[in-house]
Amino acid sequence: AQTVTQSQPEMSVQEAETVTLSCTYDTSENNYYLFWYKQPPSRQMILVIRQEAYKQQNATENRFSVNFQKAAKSFSLKISDSQLGDTAMYFCALPARPPLVFGKGTRLSVIA
Amino acid sequence: EPEVTQTPSHQVTQMGQEVILRCVPISNHLYFYWYRQILGQKVEFLVSFYNNEISEKSEIFDDQFSVERPDGSNFTLKIRSTKLEDSAMYFCASRTNSEKLFFGSGTQLSVL
């Protein structure tokens, strides 16, 4: 069975600093996607970034980037130049059967 | 950018009553989903819908739940006789053949 583990329930970072959120997963698939979703206090689920497992190059979206280690089944999210608006729950997710298995989330607080 | 639209944003109901949560997926999407998130917990899969029928469902999706796509645009989740433990945020999501899943902003269901 596919599983997703986020081992950091809460993290904080100073504004303008860089923070890395960890995610490990387990899957028997060879080709798959991985996602990071952001859930701000409004509770909307917003896709931050996705990585295709067959691509060796790490995905980047503006201030957000991932460190994808396929052999280690690790998929961490790096947020550079943290902003107050980045304060949210962050969920790592893996398409699976059933579709999209989520981790328990990491609550990130950006401090002014 | 096209969005998944959910109504209402907040629904309050009495225990034992029926509720219908409504979603309008993105127009060219083929796969439709319902997820729920109990406060403070992770997002859980309920059901997926493709080609006018349920393709997968979780253990949570028991006989009290049903889904329908009554016309070409709406996708509804019905809970026949609500229980206190059904209180949660319910997310609708849709996608094309791509794995990228688009979420609606959610309906917060409160069962009193």
Short mmCIF file of C-alpha atoms in Angstrom, two decimals:
data_model
loop_
_atom_site.label_atom_id
_atom_site.label_comp_id
_atom_site.label_asym_id
_atom_site.label_seq_id
_atom_site.Cartn_x
_atom_site.Cartn_y
_atom_site.Cartn_z
CA ALA A 1 0.00 0.00 0.00
CA GLN A 2 1.11 3.51 -0.76
CA THR A 3 1.95 5.63 2.28
CA VAL A 4 3.09 9.21 2.81
CA THR A 5 4.88 10.33 5.97
CA GLN A 6 5.48 13.87 7.11
CA SER A 7 7.50 13.73 10.30
CA GLN A 8 7.37 17.43 11.20
CA PRO A 9 3.94 18.37 12.60
CA GLU A 10 4.96 22.03 13.04
CA MET A 11 7.72 24.31 11.85
CA SER A 12 8.43 28.01 11.99
CA VAL A 13 10.68 30.26 9.97
CA GLN A 14 11.61 33.91 10.00
CA GLU A 15 10.38 36.03 7.15
CA ALA A 16 12.84 36.05 4.22
CA GLU A 17 14.57 32.91 5.46
CA THR A 18 14.54 29.46 3.85
CA VAL A 19 12.74 26.43 5.24
CA THR A 20 12.58 22.79 4.18
CA LEU A 21 9.63 20.50 4.84
CA SER A 22 10.24 16.77 4.77
CA CYS A 23 8.22 14.00 3.18
CA THR A 24 8.92 10.32 2.69
CA TYR A 25 6.71 7.89 0.88
CA ASP A 26 6.37 4.30 -0.13
CA THR A 27 5.03 3.01 -3.40
CA SER A 28 5.45 -0.01 -5.60
CA GLU A 29 4.89 2.05 -8.74
CA ASN A 30 7.80 3.02 -10.96
CA ASN A 31 6.23 5.97 -12.70
CA TYR A 32 4.27 8.34 -10.53
CA TYR A 33 3.81 11.94 -9.51
CA LEU A 34 4.34 13.62 -6.18
CA PHE A 35 2.62 16.77 -5.05
CA TRP A 36 2.84 19.42 -2.39
CA TYR A 37 -0.43 21.13 -1.49
CA LYS A 38 -0.80 24.24 0.62
CA GLN A 39 -3.82 24.75 2.87
CA PRO A 40 -4.01 28.30 4.26
CA PRO A 41 -6.39 29.24 7.10
CA SER A 42 -9.18 29.52 4.51
CA ARG A 43 -8.76 25.69 4.21
CA GLN A 44 -8.67 25.76 0.43
CA MET A 45 -6.31 23.15 -1.08
CA ILE A 46 -3.82 24.80 -3.41
CA LEU A 47 -1.35 22.87 -5.52
CA VAL A 48 2.12 24.27 -4.89
CA ILE A 49 4.35 22.04 -6.96
CA ARG A 50 4.49 18.60 -8.54
CA GLN A 51 7.29 16.26 -9.50
CA GLU A 52 7.25 13.49 -12.07
CA ALA A 53 9.21 10.50 -10.82
CA TYR A 54 10.82 9.73 -14.16
CA LYS A 55 12.38 13.21 -14.28
CA GLN A 56 15.70 13.51 -12.50
CA GLN A 57 15.56 17.29 -12.48
CA ASN A 58 13.96 18.74 -9.37
CA ALA A 59 10.83 20.78 -9.97
CA THR A 60 10.86 24.50 -9.26
CA GLU A 61 8.03 27.03 -9.07
CA ASN A 62 9.27 30.51 -8.20
CA ARG A 63 10.27 30.40 -4.51
CA PHE A 64 9.26 26.76 -4.15
CA SER A 65 11.50 23.87 -5.10
CA VAL A 66 11.75 20.20 -4.27
CA ASN A 67 14.57 17.84 -3.45
CA PHE A 68 13.44 14.55 -4.95
CA GLN A 69 15.46 11.48 -4.02
CA LYS A 70 13.78 8.57 -5.78
CA ALA A 71 15.96 5.83 -4.34
CA ALA A 72 15.43 7.12 -0.82
CA LYS A 73 11.73 7.81 -1.53
CA SER A 74 12.14 11.30 -0.20
CA PHE A 75 10.39 14.41 -1.49
CA SER A 76 11.14 17.56 0.49
CA LEU A 77 9.83 21.06 -0.20
CA LYS A 78 12.07 24.08 0.07
CA ILE A 79 10.57 27.52 0.44
CA SER A 80 13.01 30.35 -0.19
CA ASP A 81 12.54 33.96 0.91
CA SER A 82 9.61 32.95 3.14
CA GLN A 83 6.69 35.35 3.20
CA LEU A 84 3.93 35.83 5.75
CA GLY A 85 1.46 34.52 3.18
CA ASP A 86 3.26 31.19 3.20
CA THR A 87 1.82 30.47 6.65
CA ALA A 88 -0.30 27.37 6.10
CA MET A 89 -0.56 23.62 6.43
CA TYR A 90 1.50 21.84 3.80
CA PHE A 91 0.55 18.36 2.63
CA CYS A 92 2.66 15.98 0.65
CA ALA A 93 0.56 13.71 -1.61
CA LEU A 94 1.04 10.68 -3.81
CA PRO A 95 -1.39 9.45 -6.49
CA ALA A 96 -2.35 5.96 -5.61
CA ARG A 97 -5.26 3.60 -5.34
CA PRO A 98 -7.33 5.30 -3.87
CA PRO A 99 -6.41 8.46 -5.73
CA LEU A 100 -4.11 10.79 -3.82
CA VAL A 101 -2.84 9.64 -0.47
CA PHE A 102 -1.99 12.58 1.76
CA GLY A 103 0.49 12.89 4.59
CA LYS A 104 -0.67 14.26 7.93
CA GLY A 105 0.70 17.69 7.07
CA THR A 106 3.19 20.17 8.44
CA ARG A 107 1.94 23.41 9.94
CA LEU A 108 4.30 26.18 8.84
CA SER A 109 4.33 29.53 10.58
CA VAL A 110 6.25 32.42 9.04
CA ILE A 111 7.26 34.93 11.68
CA ALA A 112 7.78 38.62 10.96
CA GLU B 1 -7.73 30.14 -14.66
CA PRO B 2 -10.67 27.70 -14.50
CA GLU B 3 -11.77 26.66 -11.01
CA VAL B 4 -13.71 23.94 -9.31
CA THR B 5 -16.68 25.63 -7.63
CA GLN B 6 -18.35 24.32 -4.50
CA THR B 7 -21.57 25.49 -2.88
CA PRO B 8 -22.43 26.26 -0.19
CA SER B 9 -19.23 27.26 1.55
CA HIS B 10 -20.77 26.40 4.90
CA GLN B 11 -23.72 24.08 5.62
CA VAL B 12 -25.27 23.56 9.02
CA THR B 13 -27.70 20.70 9.54
CA GLN B 14 -29.38 18.72 12.27
CA MET B 15 -28.34 15.15 12.95
CA GLY B 16 -30.43 12.74 10.88
CA GLN B 17 -31.15 15.24 8.11
CA GLU B 18 -30.15 14.79 4.50
CA VAL B 19 -27.63 17.16 2.93
CA ILE B 20 -26.49 17.66 -0.62
CA LEU B 21 -23.15 19.23 -1.32
CA ARG B 22 -22.72 20.67 -4.77
CA CYS B 23 -19.73 20.98 -7.03
CA VAL B 24 -19.14 22.27 -10.53
CA PRO B 25 -15.92 20.68 -11.82
CA ILE B 26 -13.80 22.27 -14.50
CA SER B 27 -15.65 21.84 -17.78
CA ASN B 28 -13.27 19.62 -19.77
CA HIS B 29 -12.35 17.40 -16.83
CA LEU B 30 -13.19 13.71 -16.87
CA TYR B 31 -12.50 12.42 -13.37
CA PHE B 32 -14.30 13.68 -10.29
CA TYR B 33 -13.63 13.16 -6.62
CA TRP B 34 -14.86 13.88 -3.14
CA TYR B 35 -12.51 14.12 -0.19
CA ARG B 36 -13.14 15.13 3.38
CA GLN B 37 -11.03 16.60 6.14
CA ILE B 38 -12.10 16.41 9.75
CA LEU B 39 -10.73 19.39 11.66
CA GLY B 40 -7.09 18.86 12.56
CA GLN B 41 -6.78 15.65 10.57
CA LYS B 42 -5.51 14.76 7.16
CA VAL B 43 -7.46 14.79 3.93
CA GLU B 44 -9.25 11.49 3.28
CA PHE B 45 -10.49 10.09 0.01
CA LEU B 46 -14.21 9.30 -0.24
CA VAL B 47 -15.07 8.46 -3.82
CA SER B 48 -14.02 8.85 -7.44
CA PHE B 49 -16.36 9.09 -10.40
CA TYR B 50 -15.62 8.53 -14.07
CA ASN B 51 -17.77 7.90 -17.12
CA ASN B 52 -20.95 8.38 -15.10
CA GLU B 53 -20.20 5.79 -12.50
CA ILE B 54 -18.27 5.32 -9.29
CA SER B 55 -14.80 4.02 -10.07
CA GLU B 56 -13.47 3.74 -6.52
CA LYS B 57 -14.69 4.38 -3.01
CA SER B 58 -13.25 4.21 0.46
CA GLU B 59 -14.55 2.52 3.58
CA ILE B 60 -15.90 5.87 4.70
CA PHE B 61 -18.23 5.97 1.71
CA ASP B 62 -20.95 3.71 3.10
CA ASP B 63 -24.63 3.39 2.17
CA GLN B 64 -25.36 6.78 3.67
CA PHE B 65 -23.36 8.44 0.90
CA SER B 66 -24.17 8.77 -2.77
CA VAL B 67 -22.87 10.79 -5.68
CA GLU B 68 -24.52 11.98 -8.82
CA ARG B 69 -23.72 13.89 -11.95
CA PRO B 70 -27.29 14.89 -12.85
CA ASP B 71 -26.34 17.03 -15.84
CA GLY B 72 -23.20 17.88 -17.74
CA SER B 73 -21.85 20.27 -15.16
CA ASN B 74 -22.85 19.46 -11.56
CA PHE B 75 -21.37 16.76 -9.34
CA THR B 76 -23.15 16.24 -6.03
CA LEU B 77 -22.48 14.38 -2.80
CA LYS B 78 -25.52 13.36 -0.78
CA ILE B 79 -25.47 12.23 2.82
CA ARG B 80 -28.84 10.65 3.61
CA SER B 81 -28.94 10.77 7.39
CA THR B 82 -26.15 12.87 8.81
CA LYS B 83 -24.28 11.95 11.96
CA LEU B 84 -22.23 14.14 14.25
CA GLU B 85 -19.06 12.53 12.95
CA ASP B 86 -19.88 13.66 9.41
CA SER B 87 -18.89 17.17 10.44
CA ALA B 88 -15.91 18.01 8.25
CA MET B 89 -14.70 20.06 5.34
CA TYR B 90 -15.72 18.34 2.11
CA PHE B 91 -13.59 18.95 -0.97
CA CYS B 92 -14.58 18.29 -4.53
CA ALA B 93 -11.78 17.77 -7.05
CA SER B 94 -11.45 17.09 -10.75
CA ARG B 95 -8.83 16.38 -13.37
CA THR B 96 -8.29 15.53 -17.00
CA ASN B 97 -6.17 12.50 -17.94
CA SER B 98 -3.29 14.30 -16.23
CA GLU B 99 -2.55 13.44 -12.61
CA LYS B 100 -2.87 17.11 -11.63
CA LEU B 101 -5.87 17.37 -9.36
CA PHE B 102 -7.73 20.65 -8.95
CA PHE B 103 -9.58 21.17 -5.69
CA GLY B 104 -12.57 23.33 -4.92
CA SER B 105 -12.52 25.64 -1.93
CA GLY B 106 -14.55 23.20 0.15
CA THR B 107 -17.86 23.03 1.98
CA GLN B 108 -17.66 23.08 5.75
CA LEU B 109 -20.42 20.77 7.01
CA SER B 110 -21.48 21.17 10.62
CA VAL B 111 -23.87 18.55 12.02
CA LEU B 112 -25.55 19.59 15.25
#
